[in-house]
PDB file of C-alpha atoms in Angstrom:
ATOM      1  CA  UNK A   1       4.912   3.380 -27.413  1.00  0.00           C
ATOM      2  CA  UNK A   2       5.712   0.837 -24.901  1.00  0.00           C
ATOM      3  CA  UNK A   3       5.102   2.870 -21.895  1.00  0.00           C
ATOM      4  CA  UNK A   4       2.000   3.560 -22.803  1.00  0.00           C
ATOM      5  CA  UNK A   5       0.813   0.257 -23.581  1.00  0.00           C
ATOM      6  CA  UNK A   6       1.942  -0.665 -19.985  1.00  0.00           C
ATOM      7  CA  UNK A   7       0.009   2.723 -18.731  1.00  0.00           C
ATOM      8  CA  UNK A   8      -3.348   0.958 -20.451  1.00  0.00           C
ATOM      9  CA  UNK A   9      -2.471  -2.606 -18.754  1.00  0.00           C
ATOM     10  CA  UNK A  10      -1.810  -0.729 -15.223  1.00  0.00           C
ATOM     11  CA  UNK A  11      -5.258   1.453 -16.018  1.00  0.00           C
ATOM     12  CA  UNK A  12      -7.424  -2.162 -17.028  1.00  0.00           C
ATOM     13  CA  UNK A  13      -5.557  -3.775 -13.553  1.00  0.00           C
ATOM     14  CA  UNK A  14      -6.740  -0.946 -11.625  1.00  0.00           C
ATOM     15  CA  UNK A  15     -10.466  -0.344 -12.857  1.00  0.00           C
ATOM     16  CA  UNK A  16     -10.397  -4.651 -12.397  1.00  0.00           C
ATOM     17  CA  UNK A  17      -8.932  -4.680  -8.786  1.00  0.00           C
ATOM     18  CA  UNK A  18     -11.580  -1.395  -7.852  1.00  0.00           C
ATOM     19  CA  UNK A  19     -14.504  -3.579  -9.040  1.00  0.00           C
ATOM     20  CA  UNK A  20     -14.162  -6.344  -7.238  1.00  0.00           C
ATOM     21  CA  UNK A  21     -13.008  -4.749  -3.849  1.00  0.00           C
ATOM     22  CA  UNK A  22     -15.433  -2.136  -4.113  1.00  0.00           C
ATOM     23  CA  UNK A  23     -18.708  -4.555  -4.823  1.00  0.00           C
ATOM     24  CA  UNK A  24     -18.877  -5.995  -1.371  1.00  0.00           C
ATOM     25  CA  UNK A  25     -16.687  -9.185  -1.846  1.00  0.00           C
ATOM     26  CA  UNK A  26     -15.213  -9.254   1.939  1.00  0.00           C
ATOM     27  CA  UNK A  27     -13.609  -6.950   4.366  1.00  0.00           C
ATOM     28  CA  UNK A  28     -10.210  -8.081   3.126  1.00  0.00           C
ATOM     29  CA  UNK A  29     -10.074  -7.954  -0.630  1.00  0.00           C
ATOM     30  CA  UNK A  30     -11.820  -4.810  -1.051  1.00  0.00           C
ATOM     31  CA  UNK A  31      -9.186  -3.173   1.406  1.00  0.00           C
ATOM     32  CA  UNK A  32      -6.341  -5.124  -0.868  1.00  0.00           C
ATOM     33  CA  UNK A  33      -8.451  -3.957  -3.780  1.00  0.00           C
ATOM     34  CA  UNK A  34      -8.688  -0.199  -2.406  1.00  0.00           C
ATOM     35  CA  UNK A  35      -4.466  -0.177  -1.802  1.00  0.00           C
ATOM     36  CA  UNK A  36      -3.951  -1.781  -5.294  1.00  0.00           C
ATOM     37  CA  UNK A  37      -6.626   0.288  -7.269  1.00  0.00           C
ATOM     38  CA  UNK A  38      -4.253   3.553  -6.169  1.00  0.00           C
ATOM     39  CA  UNK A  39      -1.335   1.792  -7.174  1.00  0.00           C
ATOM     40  CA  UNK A  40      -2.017   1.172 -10.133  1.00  0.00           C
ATOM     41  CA  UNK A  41      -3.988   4.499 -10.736  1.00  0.00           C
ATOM     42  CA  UNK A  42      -0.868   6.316  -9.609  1.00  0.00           C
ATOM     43  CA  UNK A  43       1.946   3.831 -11.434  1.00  0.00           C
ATOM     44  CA  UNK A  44      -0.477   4.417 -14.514  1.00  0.00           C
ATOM     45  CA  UNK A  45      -0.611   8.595 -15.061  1.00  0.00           C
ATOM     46  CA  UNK A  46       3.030   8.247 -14.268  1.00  0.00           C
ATOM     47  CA  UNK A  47       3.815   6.221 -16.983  1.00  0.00           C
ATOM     48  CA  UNK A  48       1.011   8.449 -18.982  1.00  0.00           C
ATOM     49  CA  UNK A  49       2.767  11.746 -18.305  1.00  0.00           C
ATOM     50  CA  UNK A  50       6.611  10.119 -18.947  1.00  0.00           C
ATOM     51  CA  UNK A  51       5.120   8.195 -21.725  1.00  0.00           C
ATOM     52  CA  UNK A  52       3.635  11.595 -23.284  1.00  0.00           C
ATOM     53  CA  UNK A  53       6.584  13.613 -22.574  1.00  0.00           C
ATOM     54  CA  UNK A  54       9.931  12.373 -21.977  1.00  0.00           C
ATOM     55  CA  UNK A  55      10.317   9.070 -23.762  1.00  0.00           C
ATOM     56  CA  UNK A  56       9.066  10.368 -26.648  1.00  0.00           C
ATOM     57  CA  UNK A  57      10.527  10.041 -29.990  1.00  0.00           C
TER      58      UNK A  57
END
């Protein structure tokens, strides 16, 4: 159950870091914003898909 709580805190991170780089902010963070929102949306339905399969018990 604890991988998936950290899949929901990556998922929250991600949606957070896509709204503010993809609003218009500045050049910069919404490129920072861009690399971290698929980070996080990757690092997230990893942890998902182990959470869902592997680890559990």
């Amino acid at each position: 159950m604890t991988i998936l709580k950290w899949a929901l805190i990556f998922l929250v991170v991600s949606i957070i870091a896509g709204l503010f780089g993809f609003t218009g902010i500045s050049a910069a963070s919404a490129d920072i914003a861009r690399f971290l929102f698929y980070v996080f949306v990757v690092i997230f339905l990893v942890l998902l898909i182990l959470g869902l399969t592997i680890f559990r018990v």
